[in-house]
C-alpha positions as CSV (number, residue, x, y, z in Angstrom):
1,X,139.9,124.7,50.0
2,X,139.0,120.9,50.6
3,X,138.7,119.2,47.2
4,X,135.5,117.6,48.4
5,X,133.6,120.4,50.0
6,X,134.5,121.9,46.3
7,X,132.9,119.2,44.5
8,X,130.4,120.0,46.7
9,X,129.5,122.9,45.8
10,X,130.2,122.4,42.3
11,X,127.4,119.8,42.1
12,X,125.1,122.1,44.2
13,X,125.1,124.8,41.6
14,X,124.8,122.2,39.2
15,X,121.9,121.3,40.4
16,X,120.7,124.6,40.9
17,X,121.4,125.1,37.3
18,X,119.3,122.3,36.5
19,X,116.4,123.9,38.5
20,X,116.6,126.7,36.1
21,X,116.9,124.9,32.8
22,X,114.3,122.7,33.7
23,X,112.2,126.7,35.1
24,X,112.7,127.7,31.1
25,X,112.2,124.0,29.3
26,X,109.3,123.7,31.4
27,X,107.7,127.1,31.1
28,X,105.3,126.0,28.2
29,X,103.4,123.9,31.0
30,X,102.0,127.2,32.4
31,X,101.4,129.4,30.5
32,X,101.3,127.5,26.4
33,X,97.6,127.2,26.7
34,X,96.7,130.5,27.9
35,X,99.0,132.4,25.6
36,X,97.6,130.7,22.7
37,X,93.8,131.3,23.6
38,X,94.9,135.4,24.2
39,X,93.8,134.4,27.4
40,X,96.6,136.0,28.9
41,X,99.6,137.9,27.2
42,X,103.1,136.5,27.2
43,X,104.6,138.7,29.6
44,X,101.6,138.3,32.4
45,X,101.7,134.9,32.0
46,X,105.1,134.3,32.2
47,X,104.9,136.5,35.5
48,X,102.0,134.4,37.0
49,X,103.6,131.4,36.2
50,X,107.1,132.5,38.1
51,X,105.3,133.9,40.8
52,X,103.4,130.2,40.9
53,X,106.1,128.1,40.8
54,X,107.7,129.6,43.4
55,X,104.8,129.6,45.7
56,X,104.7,125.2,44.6
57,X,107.8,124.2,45.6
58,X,107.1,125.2,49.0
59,X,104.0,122.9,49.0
60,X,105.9,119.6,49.5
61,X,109.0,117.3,49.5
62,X,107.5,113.8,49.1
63,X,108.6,113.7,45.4
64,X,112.1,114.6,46.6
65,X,112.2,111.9,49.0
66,X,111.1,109.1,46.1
67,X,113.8,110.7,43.8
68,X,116.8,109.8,46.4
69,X,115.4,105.8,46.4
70,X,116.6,105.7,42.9
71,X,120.4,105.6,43.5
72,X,122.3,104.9,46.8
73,X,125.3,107.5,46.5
74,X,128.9,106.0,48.1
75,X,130.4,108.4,50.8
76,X,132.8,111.3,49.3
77,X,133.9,111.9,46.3
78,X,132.4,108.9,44.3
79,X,128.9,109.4,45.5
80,X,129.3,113.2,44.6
81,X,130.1,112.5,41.6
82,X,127.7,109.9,40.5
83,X,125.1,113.1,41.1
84,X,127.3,115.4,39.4
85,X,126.7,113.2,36.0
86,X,123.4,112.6,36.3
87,X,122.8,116.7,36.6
88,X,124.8,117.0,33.7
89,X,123.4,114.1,31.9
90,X,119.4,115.4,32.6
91,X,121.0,119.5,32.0
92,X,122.2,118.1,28.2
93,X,119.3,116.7,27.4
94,X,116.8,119.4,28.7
95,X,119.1,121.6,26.2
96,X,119.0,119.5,23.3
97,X,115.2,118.9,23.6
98,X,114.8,123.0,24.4
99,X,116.7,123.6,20.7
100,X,114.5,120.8,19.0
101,X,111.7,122.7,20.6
102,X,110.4,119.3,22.3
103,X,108.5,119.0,25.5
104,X,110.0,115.8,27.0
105,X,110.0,115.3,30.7
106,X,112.7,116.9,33.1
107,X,111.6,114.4,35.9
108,X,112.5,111.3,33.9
109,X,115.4,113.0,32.3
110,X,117.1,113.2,35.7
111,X,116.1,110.0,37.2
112,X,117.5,108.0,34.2
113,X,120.7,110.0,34.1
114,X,121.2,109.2,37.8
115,X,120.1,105.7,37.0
116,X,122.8,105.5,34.1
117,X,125.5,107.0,36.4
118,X,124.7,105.4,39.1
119,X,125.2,101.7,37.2
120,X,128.1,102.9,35.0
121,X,129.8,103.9,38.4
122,X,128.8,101.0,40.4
123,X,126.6,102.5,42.5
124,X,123.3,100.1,44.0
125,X,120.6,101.5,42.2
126,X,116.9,100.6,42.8
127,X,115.1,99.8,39.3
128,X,111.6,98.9,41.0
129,X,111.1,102.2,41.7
130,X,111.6,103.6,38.1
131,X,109.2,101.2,37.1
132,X,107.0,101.8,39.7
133,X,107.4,105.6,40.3
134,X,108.2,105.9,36.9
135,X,107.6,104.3,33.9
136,X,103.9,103.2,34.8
137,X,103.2,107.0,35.7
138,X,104.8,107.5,32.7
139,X,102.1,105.2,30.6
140,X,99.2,106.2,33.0
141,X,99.4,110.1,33.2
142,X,98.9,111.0,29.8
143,X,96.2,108.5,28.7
144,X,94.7,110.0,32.0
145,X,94.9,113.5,30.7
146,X,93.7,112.5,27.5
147,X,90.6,110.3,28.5
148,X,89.5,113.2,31.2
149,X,90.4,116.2,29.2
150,X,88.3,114.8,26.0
151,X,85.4,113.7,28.6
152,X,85.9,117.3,30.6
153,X,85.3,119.1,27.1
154,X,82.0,116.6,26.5
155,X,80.8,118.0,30.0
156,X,81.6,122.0,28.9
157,X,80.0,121.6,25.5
158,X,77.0,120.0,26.3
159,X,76.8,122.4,29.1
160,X,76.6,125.4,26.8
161,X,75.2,123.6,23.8
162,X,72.6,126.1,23.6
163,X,74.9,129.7,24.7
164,X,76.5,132.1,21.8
165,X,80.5,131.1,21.7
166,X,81.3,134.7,22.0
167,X,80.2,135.4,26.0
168,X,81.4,131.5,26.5
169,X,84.8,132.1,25.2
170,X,84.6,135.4,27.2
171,X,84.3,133.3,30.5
172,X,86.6,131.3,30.1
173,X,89.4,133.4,28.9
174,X,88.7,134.8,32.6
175,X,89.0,131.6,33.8
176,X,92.2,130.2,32.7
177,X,93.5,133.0,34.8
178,X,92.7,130.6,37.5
179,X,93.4,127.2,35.6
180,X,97.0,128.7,34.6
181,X,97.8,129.8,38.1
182,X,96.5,126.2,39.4
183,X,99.1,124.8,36.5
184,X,102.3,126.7,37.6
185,X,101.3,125.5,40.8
186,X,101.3,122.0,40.1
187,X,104.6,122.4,38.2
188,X,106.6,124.2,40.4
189,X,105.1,121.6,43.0
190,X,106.7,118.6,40.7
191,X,109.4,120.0,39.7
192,X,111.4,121.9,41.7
193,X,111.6,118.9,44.1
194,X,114.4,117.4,41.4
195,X,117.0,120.1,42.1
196,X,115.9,119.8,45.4
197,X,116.6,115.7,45.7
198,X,119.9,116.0,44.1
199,X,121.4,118.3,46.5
200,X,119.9,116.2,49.6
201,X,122.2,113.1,47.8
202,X,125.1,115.6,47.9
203,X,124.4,116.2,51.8
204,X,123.9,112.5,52.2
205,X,127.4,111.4,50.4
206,X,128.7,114.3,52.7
207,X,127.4,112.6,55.6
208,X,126.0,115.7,56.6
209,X,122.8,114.1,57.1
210,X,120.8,110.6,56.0
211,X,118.5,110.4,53.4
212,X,115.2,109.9,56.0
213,X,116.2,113.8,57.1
214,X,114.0,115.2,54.6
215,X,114.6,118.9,52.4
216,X,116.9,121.4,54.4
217,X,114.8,124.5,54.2
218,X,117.3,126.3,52.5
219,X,117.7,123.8,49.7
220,X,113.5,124.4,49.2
221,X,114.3,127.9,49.2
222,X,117.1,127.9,47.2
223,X,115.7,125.6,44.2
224,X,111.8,127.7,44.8
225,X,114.2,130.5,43.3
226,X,116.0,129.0,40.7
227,X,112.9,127.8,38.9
228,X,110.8,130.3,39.1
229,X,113.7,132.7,38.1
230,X,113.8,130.3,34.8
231,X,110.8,130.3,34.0
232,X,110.3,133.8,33.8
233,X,113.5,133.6,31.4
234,X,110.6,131.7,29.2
235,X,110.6,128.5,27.2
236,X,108.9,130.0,23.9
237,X,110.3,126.8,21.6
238,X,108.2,124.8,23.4
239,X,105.4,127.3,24.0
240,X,104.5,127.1,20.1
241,X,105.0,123.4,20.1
242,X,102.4,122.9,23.1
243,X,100.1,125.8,22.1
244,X,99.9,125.6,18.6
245,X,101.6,122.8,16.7
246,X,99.1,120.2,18.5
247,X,96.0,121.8,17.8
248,X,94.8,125.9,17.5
249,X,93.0,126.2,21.0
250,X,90.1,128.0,22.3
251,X,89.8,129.7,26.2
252,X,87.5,126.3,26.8
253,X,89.8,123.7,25.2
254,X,92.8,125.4,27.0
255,X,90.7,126.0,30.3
256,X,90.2,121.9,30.5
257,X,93.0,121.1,29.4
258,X,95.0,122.9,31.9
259,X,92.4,121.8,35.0
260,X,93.4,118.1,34.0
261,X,97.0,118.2,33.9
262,X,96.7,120.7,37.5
263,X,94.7,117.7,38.8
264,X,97.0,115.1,37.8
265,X,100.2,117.0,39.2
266,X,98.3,117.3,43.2
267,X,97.4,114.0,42.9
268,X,100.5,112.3,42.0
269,X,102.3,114.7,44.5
270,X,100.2,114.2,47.2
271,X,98.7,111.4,47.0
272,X,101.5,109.0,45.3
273,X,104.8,111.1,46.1
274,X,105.1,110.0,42.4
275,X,107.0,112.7,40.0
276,X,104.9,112.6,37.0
277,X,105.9,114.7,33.9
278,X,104.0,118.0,33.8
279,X,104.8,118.1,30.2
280,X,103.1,114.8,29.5
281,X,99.7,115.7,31.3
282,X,99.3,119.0,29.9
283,X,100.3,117.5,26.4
284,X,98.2,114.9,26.2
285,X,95.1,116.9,27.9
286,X,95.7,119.1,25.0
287,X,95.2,116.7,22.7
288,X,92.4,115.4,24.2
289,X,90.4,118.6,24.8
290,X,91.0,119.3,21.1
291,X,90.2,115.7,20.2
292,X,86.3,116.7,20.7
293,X,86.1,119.1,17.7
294,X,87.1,115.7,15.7
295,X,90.4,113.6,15.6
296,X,91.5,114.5,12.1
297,X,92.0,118.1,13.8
298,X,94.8,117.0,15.9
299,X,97.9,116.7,14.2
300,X,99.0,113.5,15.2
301,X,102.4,114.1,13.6
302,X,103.1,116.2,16.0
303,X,101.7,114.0,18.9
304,X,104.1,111.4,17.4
305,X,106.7,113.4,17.7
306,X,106.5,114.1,21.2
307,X,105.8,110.6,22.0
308,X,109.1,109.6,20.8
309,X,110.6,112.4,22.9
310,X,109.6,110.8,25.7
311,X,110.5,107.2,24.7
312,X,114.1,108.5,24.4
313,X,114.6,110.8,27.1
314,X,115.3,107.9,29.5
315,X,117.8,106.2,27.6
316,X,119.2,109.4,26.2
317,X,119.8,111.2,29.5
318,X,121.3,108.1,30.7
319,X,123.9,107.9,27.9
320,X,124.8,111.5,28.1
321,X,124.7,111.1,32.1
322,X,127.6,108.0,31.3
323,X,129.4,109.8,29.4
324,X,129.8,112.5,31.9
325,X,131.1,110.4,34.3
326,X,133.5,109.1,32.3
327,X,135.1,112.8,31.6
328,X,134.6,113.3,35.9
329,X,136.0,109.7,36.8
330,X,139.3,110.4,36.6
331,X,139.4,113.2,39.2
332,X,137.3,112.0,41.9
């Protein structure tokens, strides 16, 4: 078999594999919420959330297209490989993150392990567009979820200021049937379009086709299955971190809180073709739906925490993503 067309493939599964690490670390963005309100139980909402995530990453490539500007990938081998390490890069730290039971950010955990490949390896990368499509969404998203998820709950309470908790609670347990649908939606919209941008850069250092081609439809098919098929696997680390460790929800909280970070997911896919972290809008919505019982009762360690996940994800998924092209240099 040709060396490269094995590489190839090797990278494709990769990136596959990556889909479905990223289906399992990223689970908790569903279905957290709605767990720990009893609004749904695990196994439906780990169900709904598969079935959604499959049914998002049909809804769009833009994000995929904005992922490829990162990193211009060399013909053959070289280019193969500089994708290669970034997979493996974004793959190690999704695992080490899963273990610590941290939700960091998938998106930004590829593009700066292709960043860090792709200048360890020489390759012309572009870094105004991971300030741009990156870092600035990554400073604007969550204060966004925050500021509308703590206004949202304002809205909901003074709306039933004068109802008994116990038929309002009852409502919106039923609703977050809806706003956890609308969440896997949103996620499997923003993220499966990762797996999906690093095979197109395999196809493009092929010379199969250019980067302005767009998704094959196989390749939307292909990751589609891989995350939702992850997700279902479940990410229940980060499920207690996101549902529980920040604040103890109720249907309402959890029912703005997962509106918020739905909204911010369309509207950075659709309108922006920016690929926002799920993780940090349904986070930070969390803590600002919960924010409105008082601040002392969220626990800002844990807030902390995750804030320094996210600081080091981009560095530390490009060191990993250097170091694994150091191992794969000498063979391409």
């Amino acid at each position: 078999m040709d060396p490269l067309l094995l590489l190839a493939g090797t990278t494709v599964v990769v990136a596959l594999l990556f889909a479905f690490t990223n289906g399992f670390h990223d689970a908790s963005n569903a279905i957290a919420t709605s767990v720990s309100t009893r609004a749904l139980t695990p196994r439906v909402a780990v169900a709904l959330a598969a079935v959604c995530n499959f049914v998002g990453a049909w809804l769009g490539t833009g994000i995929a297209a904005t992922i490829t500007d990162v990193v211009d990938v060399a013909p053959g081998a070289p280019g193969i490989g500089v994708v290669l390490a970034g997979l493996l890069g974004a793959i190690g730290w999704n695992l080490v993150t899963w273990w610590r039971g941290l939700p960091t950010s998938s998106t930004h955990a590829l593009l700066g392990a292709l960043a860090g490949a792709g200048v360890v390896a020489g390759a012309t990368t572009h870094p105004e567009m991971l300030v741009e499509q990156v870092l600035l969404p990554l400073l604007v998203s969550p204060l966004l979820g925050f500021v509308l998820a703590y206004a949202g709950m304002v809205g909901v309470l003074w709306l039933h200021r004068r109802s008994a908790p116990a038929p309002v609670h009852r409502r919106f347990r039923l609703a977050q049937t809806v706003s956890a649908a609308a969440m896997a939606l949103g996620h499997g919209l923003q993220a499966a379009q990762r797996a999906m941008a690093a095979v197109v850069l395999v196809l493009v250092a092929l010379e199969v086709q250019g980067e302005q081609d767009g998704v094959p439809l196989w390749v939307q098919g292909a990751a589609a299955l891989a995350i939702s098929l992850g997700t279902y696997a479940g990410g229940w680390r980060i499920v207690r971190t996101l549902g529980r460790r920040i604040i103890d929800l109720d249907p309402p909280r959890g029912f703005v809180a997962e509106t918020v970070a739905a909204g911010l997911a369309y509207v950075a896919a659709f309108g922006l073709n920016a690929p926002i972290s799920t993780t940090q809008a349904v986070s930070a919505s969390i803590a600002g739906a919960g924010a409105t019982r008082r601040l002392s009762a969220v626990r800002w360690g844990v807030v902390r925490s995750l804030v320094l996940g996210w600081v080091l994800t981009l560095p530390g998924a490009a060191l990993l993503a250097v170091l694994a092209w150091l191992v794969l240099r000498p063979v391409l």
